[in-house]
CSV table of C-alpha atoms in Angstrom, one decimal:
chain,number,residue,atom,x,y,z
U,256,MET,CA,-8.6,-18.5,-23.7
U,257,ALA,CA,-5.4,-18.8,-25.6
U,258,ASP,CA,-3.3,-15.6,-24.5
U,259,THR,CA,-2.1,-16.6,-28.6
U,260,LEU,CA,-5.1,-15.0,-29.8
U,261,PHE,CA,-5.2,-11.5,-29.1
U,262,ASN,CA,-2.1,-10.7,-31.5
U,263,VAL,CA,-2.6,-8.2,-33.8
U,264,ASN,CA,-0.1,-10.0,-36.4
U,265,VAL,CA,-2.0,-12.8,-37.4
U,266,LEU,CA,-3.2,-14.0,-41.4
U,267,ASN,CA,-6.3,-14.0,-42.7
U,268,ASN,CA,-7.8,-16.5,-44.6
U,269,LYS,CA,-11.4,-16.8,-46.2
U,270,ARG,CA,-13.3,-18.8,-44.3
U,271,SER,CA,-14.4,-21.9,-45.0
U,272,LEU,CA,-13.5,-25.2,-43.5
U,273,GLU,CA,-9.7,-26.2,-45.5
U,274,ASN,CA,-8.5,-22.5,-44.7
U,275,PRO,CA,-9.3,-21.1,-40.8
U,276,VAL,CA,-10.0,-18.1,-40.2
U,277,VAL,CA,-7.1,-17.4,-38.0
U,278,GLU,CA,-3.6,-19.2,-38.6
U,279,VAL,CA,-2.3,-18.2,-35.3
U,280,LYS,CA,2.1,-17.4,-36.1
U,281,ASP,CA,4.9,-17.3,-34.0
U,282,THR,CA,3.7,-16.3,-30.3
U,283,LYS,CA,7.8,-16.2,-28.7
U,284,LYS,CA,7.9,-13.4,-31.6
U,285,LEU,CA,4.9,-11.8,-31.6
U,286,THR,CA,5.0,-10.5,-28.2
U,287,LYS,CA,7.0,-7.4,-27.9
U,288,PHE,CA,7.4,-4.1,-29.1
U,289,ASN,CA,10.7,-2.8,-29.6
U,290,GLY,CA,12.5,-4.1,-32.6
U,291,GLY,CA,12.2,-3.0,-35.8
U,292,GLU,CA,10.1,-0.3,-37.2
U,293,SER,CA,7.2,-1.1,-36.9
U,294,ASP,CA,6.7,-1.7,-33.3
U,295,VAL,CA,8.6,1.7,-32.6
U,296,ASP,CA,5.3,3.8,-34.7
U,297,PRO,CA,1.5,3.6,-33.6
U,298,GLU,CA,1.5,4.1,-37.4
U,299,ALA,CA,3.7,1.6,-38.8
U,300,ALA,CA,2.1,-1.2,-36.4
U,301,LEU,CA,-1.3,-0.6,-37.7
U,302,ALA,CA,-0.1,-0.8,-40.7
U,303,ASN,CA,1.6,-4.1,-40.2
U,304,ALA,CA,-2.5,-5.5,-38.0
U,305,ARG,CA,-4.6,-8.1,-39.5
U,306,HIS,CA,-6.8,-6.9,-42.1
U,307,GLU,CA,-9.7,-8.8,-42.2
U,308,PHE,CA,-11.9,-8.5,-45.8
U,309,GLY,CA,-15.5,-9.1,-46.2
U,310,GLU,CA,-17.2,-12.2,-46.5
U,311,HIS,CA,-17.8,-12.0,-50.1
U,312,GLY,CA,-14.0,-10.8,-50.5
U,313,GLY,CA,-15.0,-6.9,-50.1
U,314,VAL,CA,-11.7,-5.4,-48.7
U,315,ASN,CA,-14.0,-4.6,-45.7
U,316,MET,CA,-15.2,-5.7,-43.1
U,317,SER,CA,-18.0,-7.7,-42.5
U,318,ILE,CA,-20.5,-6.5,-40.3
U,319,GLU,CA,-21.1,-9.2,-37.6
U,320,ALA,CA,-24.7,-7.8,-37.1
U,321,SER,CA,-25.6,-10.3,-35.1
U,322,ALA,CA,-26.6,-10.7,-30.9
U,323,THR,CA,-26.6,-14.3,-31.0
U,324,PHE,CA,-24.5,-17.2,-33.3
U,325,THR,CA,-25.0,-20.7,-34.6
U,326,VAL,CA,-23.2,-23.7,-34.4
U,327,MET,CA,-23.2,-26.8,-36.7
U,328,GLU,CA,-24.2,-29.0,-33.6
U,329,PRO,CA,-25.7,-29.5,-29.9
U,330,ASP,CA,-22.2,-29.9,-28.3
U,331,THR,CA,-20.1,-27.4,-29.6
U,332,LEU,CA,-23.2,-25.1,-27.0
U,333,ARG,CA,-21.7,-26.5,-24.7
U,334,LYS,CA,-18.6,-27.0,-25.9
U,335,ILE,CA,-18.3,-22.9,-26.0
U,336,PHE,CA,-20.4,-22.4,-23.0
U,337,ALA,CA,-16.8,-24.7,-21.1
U,338,GLY,CA,-13.9,-22.8,-22.6
U,339,GLU,CA,-13.5,-25.8,-24.6
U,340,LEU,CA,-14.5,-23.1,-27.6
U,341,GLY,CA,-13.9,-19.9,-28.5
U,342,HIS,CA,-13.2,-17.5,-31.1
U,343,GLU,CA,-9.7,-18.6,-31.0
U,344,GLY,CA,-11.3,-21.0,-33.8
U,345,ASP,CA,-14.5,-18.5,-35.7
U,346,TYR,CA,-17.1,-19.4,-32.5
U,347,TYR,CA,-19.2,-16.9,-31.3
U,348,VAL,CA,-22.3,-17.9,-29.3
U,349,TYR,CA,-23.4,-14.5,-28.5
U,350,SER,CA,-22.5,-9.9,-29.2
U,351,ARG,CA,-22.6,-9.1,-25.9
U,352,HIS,CA,-19.3,-12.2,-25.2
U,353,PHE,CA,-17.5,-11.1,-28.4
U,354,ASN,CA,-18.5,-10.2,-32.2
U,355,PRO,CA,-16.4,-11.0,-34.9
U,356,THR,CA,-16.5,-7.3,-36.4
U,357,VAL,CA,-16.1,-4.9,-32.6
U,358,LEU,CA,-12.3,-7.9,-33.1
U,359,ASN,CA,-11.4,-6.5,-35.8
U,360,LEU,CA,-11.9,-3.0,-34.4
U,361,SER,CA,-9.6,-4.1,-30.8
U,362,ARG,CA,-7.3,-5.9,-32.5
U,363,LYS,CA,-6.5,-2.4,-34.0
U,364,MET,CA,-6.3,-0.9,-30.6
U,365,ALA,CA,-4.2,-3.0,-29.5
U,366,ALA,CA,-1.2,-2.3,-32.5
U,367,LEU,CA,-1.6,1.0,-32.1
U,368,GLU,CA,-1.0,0.8,-28.2
U,369,GLY,CA,1.5,-2.3,-28.6
U,370,THR,CA,-0.1,-4.9,-26.6
U,371,GLU,CA,-1.1,-7.7,-26.6
U,372,ALA,CA,-4.7,-7.1,-27.6
U,373,ALA,CA,-7.9,-5.2,-26.8
U,374,TYR,CA,-11.7,-5.1,-26.1
U,375,CYS,CA,-13.6,-2.2,-27.4
U,376,THR,CA,-16.8,-1.4,-25.2
U,377,ALA,CA,-19.8,1.3,-25.8
U,378,SER,CA,-17.9,3.7,-23.9
U,379,GLY,CA,-14.6,5.7,-22.3
U,380,MET,CA,-16.1,5.5,-19.2
U,381,SER,CA,-17.5,2.3,-19.3
U,382,ALA,CA,-14.0,1.2,-20.6
U,383,ILE,CA,-13.0,2.7,-17.8
U,384,SER,CA,-14.9,1.1,-14.7
U,385,ALA,CA,-14.6,-2.3,-16.1
U,386,VAL,CA,-11.1,-1.9,-16.1
U,387,LEU,CA,-10.6,-1.0,-12.4
U,388,LEU,CA,-13.7,-2.6,-10.7
U,389,GLN,CA,-11.8,-5.8,-12.5
U,390,LEU,CA,-8.1,-5.3,-10.9
U,391,CYS,CA,-9.7,-4.3,-7.3
U,392,SER,CA,-11.8,-5.9,-4.9
U,393,HIS,CA,-14.7,-4.6,-2.0
U,394,GLY,CA,-12.4,-3.0,-0.2
U,395,GLY,CA,-9.6,-2.2,-2.6
U,396,HIS,CA,-7.0,1.7,-2.7
U,397,VAL,CA,-6.4,2.8,-5.7
U,398,VAL,CA,-4.4,6.1,-6.0
U,399,ALA,CA,-5.1,8.4,-9.4
U,400,SER,CA,-3.4,11.5,-9.6
U,401,SER,CA,-5.6,15.1,-9.0
U,402,THR,CA,-5.9,16.4,-12.5
U,403,LEU,CA,-8.8,14.1,-14.1
U,404,TYR,CA,-11.6,14.4,-16.4
U,405,GLY,CA,-14.2,15.3,-14.1
U,406,GLY,CA,-16.8,11.2,-14.5
U,407,THR,CA,-13.0,9.2,-13.4
U,408,HIS,CA,-12.1,11.6,-10.5
U,409,ALA,CA,-15.8,12.2,-9.5
U,410,LEU,CA,-16.6,7.9,-10.1
U,411,LEU,CA,-13.7,7.3,-8.2
U,412,GLN,CA,-14.3,10.3,-5.3
U,413,HIS,CA,-17.4,9.0,-4.9
U,414,PHE,CA,-19.2,5.8,-6.9
U,415,PHE,CA,-16.9,3.7,-5.9
U,416,VAL,CA,-16.6,5.2,-2.3
U,417,ARG,CA,-20.2,4.5,-2.1
U,418,THR,CA,-20.6,0.5,-3.9
U,419,CYS,CA,-17.9,-0.6,-3.0
U,420,ASN,CA,-16.5,0.1,-0.6
U,421,ILE,CA,-13.4,1.1,-3.2
U,422,THR,CA,-11.3,4.2,-2.2
U,423,THR,CA,-8.7,7.1,-3.6
U,424,THR,CA,-5.7,9.2,-2.1
U,425,PHE,CA,-4.7,11.5,-5.2
U,426,VAL,CA,-1.6,12.7,-5.5
U,427,ASP,CA,0.4,15.0,-7.4
U,428,ILE,CA,1.7,13.0,-10.0
U,429,SER,CA,4.8,14.7,-10.6
U,430,ASP,CA,5.9,13.9,-7.2
U,431,LEU,CA,6.5,10.5,-7.1
U,432,GLU,CA,8.2,10.5,-3.9
U,433,ALA,CA,4.4,12.0,-3.5
U,434,VAL,CA,2.9,8.9,-5.4
U,435,GLU,CA,5.5,5.6,-3.7
U,436,ASN,CA,4.2,7.2,0.1
U,437,ALA,CA,0.5,7.3,-1.2
U,438,ILE,CA,1.5,3.3,-2.2
U,439,VAL,CA,-0.5,0.8,0.4
U,440,GLU,CA,1.4,-1.9,0.0
U,441,GLY,CA,-1.3,-5.3,-0.2
U,442,LYS,CA,-4.0,-3.2,-0.1
U,443,THR,CA,-3.1,-1.3,-3.4
U,444,LYS,CA,-3.9,-2.2,-6.7
U,445,VAL,CA,-3.9,0.7,-9.5
U,446,LEU,CA,-2.1,3.1,-9.8
U,447,TYR,CA,-3.9,5.1,-12.7
U,448,PHE,CA,-3.6,8.2,-14.0
U,449,GLU,CA,-4.3,9.8,-17.5
U,450,SER,CA,-0.5,10.5,-20.3
U,451,ILE,CA,-1.4,13.7,-20.6
U,452,ALA,CA,-3.7,15.0,-18.3
U,453,ASN,CA,-7.7,16.7,-19.1
U,454,PRO,CA,-6.9,19.8,-19.1
U,455,SER,CA,-4.1,21.3,-17.2
U,456,LEU,CA,-2.3,19.5,-20.3
U,457,ASN,CA,-0.1,17.9,-17.0
U,458,VAL,CA,2.4,15.5,-19.2
U,459,ALA,CA,3.5,11.8,-16.5
U,460,ASN,CA,6.5,10.2,-16.5
U,461,THR,CA,5.0,6.6,-17.4
U,462,PRO,CA,8.6,4.6,-17.1
U,463,GLU,CA,9.4,6.5,-13.2
U,464,LEU,CA,5.3,5.6,-12.2
U,465,ALA,CA,5.8,2.8,-13.2
U,466,ARG,CA,8.6,1.9,-11.8
U,467,ILE,CA,7.7,3.1,-8.4
U,468,ALA,CA,3.6,1.0,-8.5
U,469,HIS,CA,6.0,-2.5,-9.8
U,470,LYS,CA,8.1,-2.1,-7.4
U,471,LYS,CA,5.1,-2.4,-4.8
U,472,GLY,CA,3.0,-4.4,-6.4
U,473,VAL,CA,0.8,-2.1,-8.7
U,474,THR,CA,-1.3,-2.6,-11.7
U,475,VAL,CA,-0.1,0.7,-14.1
U,476,VAL,CA,-4.0,2.2,-15.9
U,477,VAL,CA,-2.9,5.4,-18.0
U,478,ASP,CA,-5.8,6.7,-19.6
U,479,ASN,CA,-4.3,7.2,-23.5
U,480,THR,CA,-7.1,9.5,-24.1
U,481,PHE,CA,-5.3,12.9,-25.1
U,482,ALA,CA,-2.4,11.0,-27.3
U,483,PRO,CA,-3.2,8.1,-29.8
U,484,MET,CA,-0.1,7.7,-31.7
U,485,LEU,CA,2.1,11.0,-29.4
U,486,LEU,CA,2.6,8.5,-26.9
U,487,SER,CA,2.7,4.7,-26.1
U,488,PRO,CA,1.2,4.6,-22.3
U,489,ALA,CA,1.7,0.7,-22.5
U,490,ARG,CA,5.7,0.2,-24.3
U,491,LEU,CA,6.9,2.4,-22.0
U,492,GLY,CA,5.7,0.1,-18.3
U,493,ALA,CA,1.6,0.8,-18.4
U,494,ASP,CA,0.2,-2.7,-18.0
U,495,VAL,CA,-3.4,-1.3,-19.3
U,496,VAL,CA,-4.6,1.6,-20.8
U,497,VAL,CA,-7.8,3.2,-21.5
U,498,HIS,CA,-9.5,5.6,-24.3
U,499,SER,CA,-12.3,7.0,-24.9
U,500,ILE,CA,-12.1,6.3,-28.6
U,501,SER,CA,-15.2,9.4,-28.4
U,502,LYS,CA,-13.0,11.5,-29.5
U,503,PHE,CA,-9.5,11.7,-31.5
U,504,ILE,CA,-9.6,8.2,-32.8
U,505,SER,CA,-13.1,8.7,-33.7
U,506,GLY,CA,-12.7,11.9,-35.0
U,507,GLY,CA,-16.1,12.7,-36.6
U,508,GLY,CA,-17.7,14.2,-33.0
U,509,ASP,CA,-21.2,11.5,-33.9
U,510,ILE,CA,-19.6,8.0,-31.8
U,511,ILE,CA,-19.7,6.8,-28.0
U,512,ALA,CA,-16.8,4.1,-27.8
U,513,GLY,CA,-14.2,2.5,-25.3
U,514,ALA,CA,-11.5,1.2,-25.0
U,515,VAL,CA,-9.3,-1.3,-22.5
U,516,CYS,CA,-5.7,-2.0,-24.6
U,517,GLY,CA,-3.6,-5.1,-22.5
U,518,SER,CA,-1.4,-8.3,-22.2
U,519,ALA,CA,-4.2,-11.6,-23.2
U,520,SER,CA,-4.8,-13.2,-19.8
U,521,PHE,CA,-6.2,-10.1,-18.3
U,522,VAL,CA,-8.3,-9.3,-21.2
U,523,ASN,CA,-10.3,-12.0,-21.9
U,524,ALA,CA,-11.0,-11.9,-17.0
U,525,LEU,CA,-12.4,-8.5,-18.5
U,526,MET,CA,-14.2,-11.2,-20.7
U,527,GLY,CA,-15.2,-14.0,-19.4
U,528,ILE,CA,-17.5,-15.9,-17.1
U,529,GLN,CA,-17.2,-13.6,-14.7
U,530,GLY,CA,-15.7,-10.5,-15.6
U,531,ALA,CA,-16.5,-7.3,-15.3
U,532,MET,CA,-17.0,-6.2,-18.9
U,533,MET,CA,-19.1,-9.3,-19.2
U,534,LEU,CA,-21.1,-8.8,-16.7
U,535,LEU,CA,-21.4,-5.7,-16.6
U,536,GLY,CA,-21.9,-5.3,-20.2
U,537,PRO,CA,-21.0,-2.2,-22.0
U,538,THR,CA,-21.3,-3.6,-25.2
U,539,MET,CA,-19.6,-1.7,-28.4
U,540,ASN,CA,-23.0,-2.2,-31.4
U,541,PRO,CA,-21.0,-3.9,-33.9
U,542,LYS,CA,-21.9,-1.1,-37.3
U,543,VAL,CA,-19.6,1.2,-34.3
U,544,ALA,CA,-16.9,-1.0,-34.9
U,545,PHE,CA,-17.5,-1.0,-38.7
U,546,GLU,CA,-17.4,2.9,-38.6
U,547,LEU,CA,-14.2,2.8,-36.2
U,548,SER,CA,-11.9,0.1,-38.2
U,549,GLU,CA,-12.4,3.1,-41.1
U,550,ARG,CA,-11.1,5.7,-39.3
U,551,ILE,CA,-8.0,4.5,-37.4
U,552,PRO,CA,-5.7,4.2,-40.8
U,553,HIS,CA,-6.0,7.6,-40.6
U,554,LEU,CA,-5.5,9.5,-37.2
U,555,GLY,CA,-2.1,9.3,-37.5
U,556,LEU,CA,-2.7,12.0,-40.5
U,557,ARG,CA,-5.2,13.6,-38.6
U,558,MET,CA,-3.1,13.7,-35.5
U,559,LYS,CA,0.2,14.8,-37.6
U,560,GLU,CA,-2.3,18.1,-38.5
U,561,HIS,CA,-4.3,18.4,-34.8
U,562,SER,CA,-0.9,19.4,-33.6
U,563,HIS,CA,1.1,21.0,-36.1
U,564,ARG,CA,-1.8,23.4,-35.9
U,565,ALA,CA,-2.2,23.9,-32.8
U,566,LEU,CA,1.8,24.3,-31.6
U,567,GLU,CA,1.4,27.3,-33.7
U,568,PHE,CA,-2.0,29.1,-32.3
U,569,ALA,CA,-0.1,28.4,-28.9
U,570,THR,CA,3.1,29.8,-30.6
U,571,ARG,CA,1.0,32.4,-31.9
U,572,LEU,CA,-0.7,33.2,-29.1
U,573,LYS,CA,1.5,33.6,-26.6
U,574,LYS,CA,3.5,36.2,-29.1
U,575,LEU,CA,0.2,38.5,-28.7
U,576,GLY,CA,0.3,38.0,-24.9
U,577,LEU,CA,-2.7,35.2,-24.2
U,578,ASN,CA,-0.9,32.9,-20.9
U,579,VAL,CA,-1.1,29.6,-23.0
U,580,ILE,CA,-0.9,26.2,-21.8
U,581,TYR,CA,0.6,24.0,-24.5
U,582,PRO,CA,3.6,20.8,-23.8
U,583,GLY,CA,4.9,22.2,-27.1
U,584,LEU,CA,5.4,24.9,-26.1
U,585,GLU,CA,9.5,25.5,-24.6
U,586,ASP,CA,8.7,27.0,-21.0
U,587,HIS,CA,5.7,24.0,-20.1
U,588,PRO,CA,7.7,22.0,-17.2
U,589,GLN,CA,6.5,18.7,-18.9
U,590,HIS,CA,7.7,19.8,-22.7
U,591,GLU,CA,11.6,18.3,-22.4
U,592,LEU,CA,9.8,14.6,-20.7
U,593,LEU,CA,7.0,14.6,-23.5
U,594,LYS,CA,10.3,15.4,-26.2
U,595,SER,CA,12.1,12.4,-24.7
U,596,ILE,CA,8.7,9.9,-24.7
U,597,GLY,CA,6.7,11.1,-27.2
U,598,ASN,CA,6.2,9.6,-31.0
U,599,LYS,CA,8.3,12.8,-32.1
U,600,SER,CA,6.2,12.3,-35.4
U,601,TYR,CA,2.8,13.2,-34.2
U,602,GLY,CA,3.8,16.4,-32.3
U,603,TYR,CA,2.7,17.4,-28.9
U,604,GLY,CA,-0.8,16.8,-29.3
U,605,GLY,CA,-4.0,18.8,-30.6
U,606,ILE,CA,-4.7,20.3,-27.3
U,607,LEU,CA,-4.5,24.3,-25.3
U,608,CYS,CA,-5.8,26.1,-22.9
U,609,VAL,CA,-5.5,29.4,-22.6
U,610,ASP,CA,-6.1,31.4,-18.9
U,611,MET,CA,-7.9,34.5,-19.4
U,612,GLY,CA,-8.3,35.3,-15.5
U,613,THR,CA,-11.9,34.5,-14.9
U,614,VAL,CA,-14.4,32.5,-16.2
U,615,GLU,CA,-16.5,35.9,-17.1
U,616,LYS,CA,-13.3,36.4,-19.0
U,617,ALA,CA,-13.2,33.6,-20.4
U,618,ASN,CA,-16.8,33.4,-22.0
U,619,LYS,CA,-16.3,36.6,-23.6
U,620,PHE,CA,-13.8,35.3,-25.1
U,621,MET,CA,-15.4,31.5,-26.3
U,622,SER,CA,-18.5,34.0,-27.8
U,623,TYR,CA,-16.3,36.2,-29.9
U,624,LEU,CA,-14.3,33.2,-31.1
U,625,GLN,CA,-17.9,31.5,-32.4
U,626,ASN,CA,-20.3,33.6,-32.8
U,627,TYR,CA,-17.9,37.6,-33.8
U,628,ALA,CA,-15.6,35.4,-35.5
U,629,HIS,CA,-16.7,33.0,-36.8
U,630,PHE,CA,-13.5,29.9,-34.9
U,631,GLY,CA,-13.9,27.0,-33.8
U,632,PHE,CA,-17.8,25.8,-31.9
U,633,MET,CA,-18.9,25.9,-27.6
U,634,ALA,CA,-18.5,22.5,-26.8
U,635,VAL,CA,-17.3,19.9,-25.1
U,636,SER,CA,-15.2,17.2,-26.1
U,637,LEU,CA,-12.8,16.9,-28.5
U,638,GLY,CA,-11.0,15.6,-31.4
U,639,TYR,CA,-13.6,16.8,-33.7
U,640,TYR,CA,-12.5,18.8,-37.2
U,641,GLU,CA,-12.9,21.9,-36.2
U,642,THR,CA,-11.7,23.5,-33.2
U,643,LEU,CA,-14.0,22.8,-29.4
U,644,MET,CA,-13.5,25.3,-27.0
U,645,SER,CA,-15.2,24.6,-23.5
U,646,CYS,CA,-14.4,26.6,-20.2
U,647,SER,CA,-13.4,23.8,-17.8
U,648,GLY,CA,-14.1,24.3,-14.3
U,649,SER,CA,-17.7,25.3,-15.3
U,650,SER,CA,-18.0,22.1,-17.8
U,651,THR,CA,-16.2,19.0,-18.2
U,652,SER,CA,-14.5,19.7,-15.0
U,653,SER,CA,-17.4,20.6,-12.2
U,654,GLU,CA,-17.7,17.1,-10.3
U,655,LEU,CA,-14.6,19.2,-9.0
U,656,ASN,CA,-14.3,21.8,-6.1
U,657,GLU,CA,-13.2,24.6,-5.6
U,658,GLU,CA,-10.2,22.6,-4.3
U,659,GLU,CA,-9.7,19.8,-5.6
U,660,GLN,CA,-10.0,22.9,-9.2
U,661,LYS,CA,-7.1,24.1,-6.9
U,662,LEU,CA,-5.0,20.9,-6.9
U,663,ALA,CA,-5.3,20.1,-10.4
U,664,GLY,CA,-4.4,23.0,-11.8
U,665,ILE,CA,-7.6,23.8,-13.5
U,666,THR,CA,-7.9,27.4,-13.2
U,667,PRO,CA,-12.0,29.8,-13.8
U,668,GLY,CA,-10.1,31.4,-16.5
U,669,MET,CA,-9.2,28.4,-18.6
U,670,VAL,CA,-10.4,27.7,-21.6
U,671,ARG,CA,-9.6,24.4,-23.1
U,672,MET,CA,-9.6,24.4,-27.2
U,673,SER,CA,-9.4,21.6,-29.0
U,674,VAL,CA,-7.6,22.2,-31.7
U,675,GLY,CA,-9.7,21.3,-35.2
U,676,TYR,CA,-7.6,21.4,-39.1
U,677,ILE,CA,-10.6,21.7,-41.5
U,678,GLY,CA,-9.8,25.4,-43.7
U,679,THR,CA,-6.4,26.3,-44.3
U,680,LEU,CA,-4.1,27.4,-41.5
U,681,GLU,CA,-3.7,31.2,-42.6
U,682,GLN,CA,-7.1,30.8,-42.7
U,683,LYS,CA,-8.5,30.0,-39.1
U,684,TRP,CA,-5.5,31.9,-37.6
U,685,SER,CA,-7.2,35.0,-38.7
U,686,GLN,CA,-10.6,34.3,-37.1
U,687,LEU,CA,-8.8,33.8,-33.9
U,688,GLU,CA,-6.2,37.4,-34.1
U,689,LYS,CA,-9.7,38.7,-34.8
U,690,ALA,CA,-11.3,37.6,-32.0
U,691,VAL,CA,-8.3,38.3,-29.7
U,692,ILE,CA,-7.8,41.9,-31.4
U,693,LYS,CA,-11.7,42.2,-30.4
U,694,PHE,CA,-11.4,40.6,-26.9
U,695,ASN,CA,-8.3,43.2,-26.2
U,696,GLU,CA,-10.5,46.8,-27.5
U,697,LYS,CA,-13.4,45.5,-25.9
U,698,HIS,CA,-11.0,44.5,-22.2
């Protein structure tokens, strides 16, 4: 399939025999994202992306809820399966392959991340799994950050070894020399890390990590779930960007979804007849794709408020004497790095951590927050409009053993807070402060 298909700046015409669905502009002018405002600011790039109208002229795209698609001529099916026709010409065959509504969301994800292409999946873990299986053959090797979401760590540390003989070397990615030394030339296929690590909030030096990996022919895959809008890993040198759309991009705590963003050739390979996503089948429901397409336009506004409140709460909590971890604080080890590589309009992110010392104190603090001060909910996940909090070591990072948690910078009393934006800032701070005062009285 032609690489031109996925360029995000294309004209949308009403479907008819005279007017094709897609008219592709000069692709040579569209594949780079470093020339103007829309190439630098993700919000501007999203606004510049192709807009799909409804079947009857509605301002919102119609939902293409079909599993299978009809054709007008018998030979068309043969041509589709032979790769002679595809969705670039508005030819679809089966929604596990491509679906117009999911493709519309995928174009928005490509615009958001500044990549040629993207395609969306049923979950973030399915996106990660498909990408790594596509890039790593049996017996392959991955170099990965020692600080990863627990599910990703389990995938690399246990599942891939057991099922595919794909091995992983975990390293502190802030130690660039250690990263370079861990790469085995001719064997290492992927360097994998999170743009902002879950839950330690370490910030990856993506430009330098990409330079090291590319020098040795290694593909750079970055999970940008914690930092949509804030960071643009592909513009900083990453080859592939993955997301759990379930989090900030969804924003409602009601959808499980993922995305893969990269070159058109890579996404086409993933979705080809022998590709990992086509064969594993982590298919996104088009109704889910439609809902997410309606939420992405206000992602920038939401991220700004998440970040604004997280910085304000982190600053005030620190003044109260708590041990706060937040990239927006000047004492954070990667504060200056994030300032230099981040998209400044969107702040430092909506996640902060408070180290309460012990798991018992962490649990008591969360109980005061939810049940006494009515500040937030004890729940995993993030990016919700209300604050969510969890003790990472005993929840989302529990797949890591004690030594692995220590290497990942996860302490027993670490409380991760995904800061919401409902209510007024002062109203929510009053509740948060009330819980802190209560905790200090008892402990």
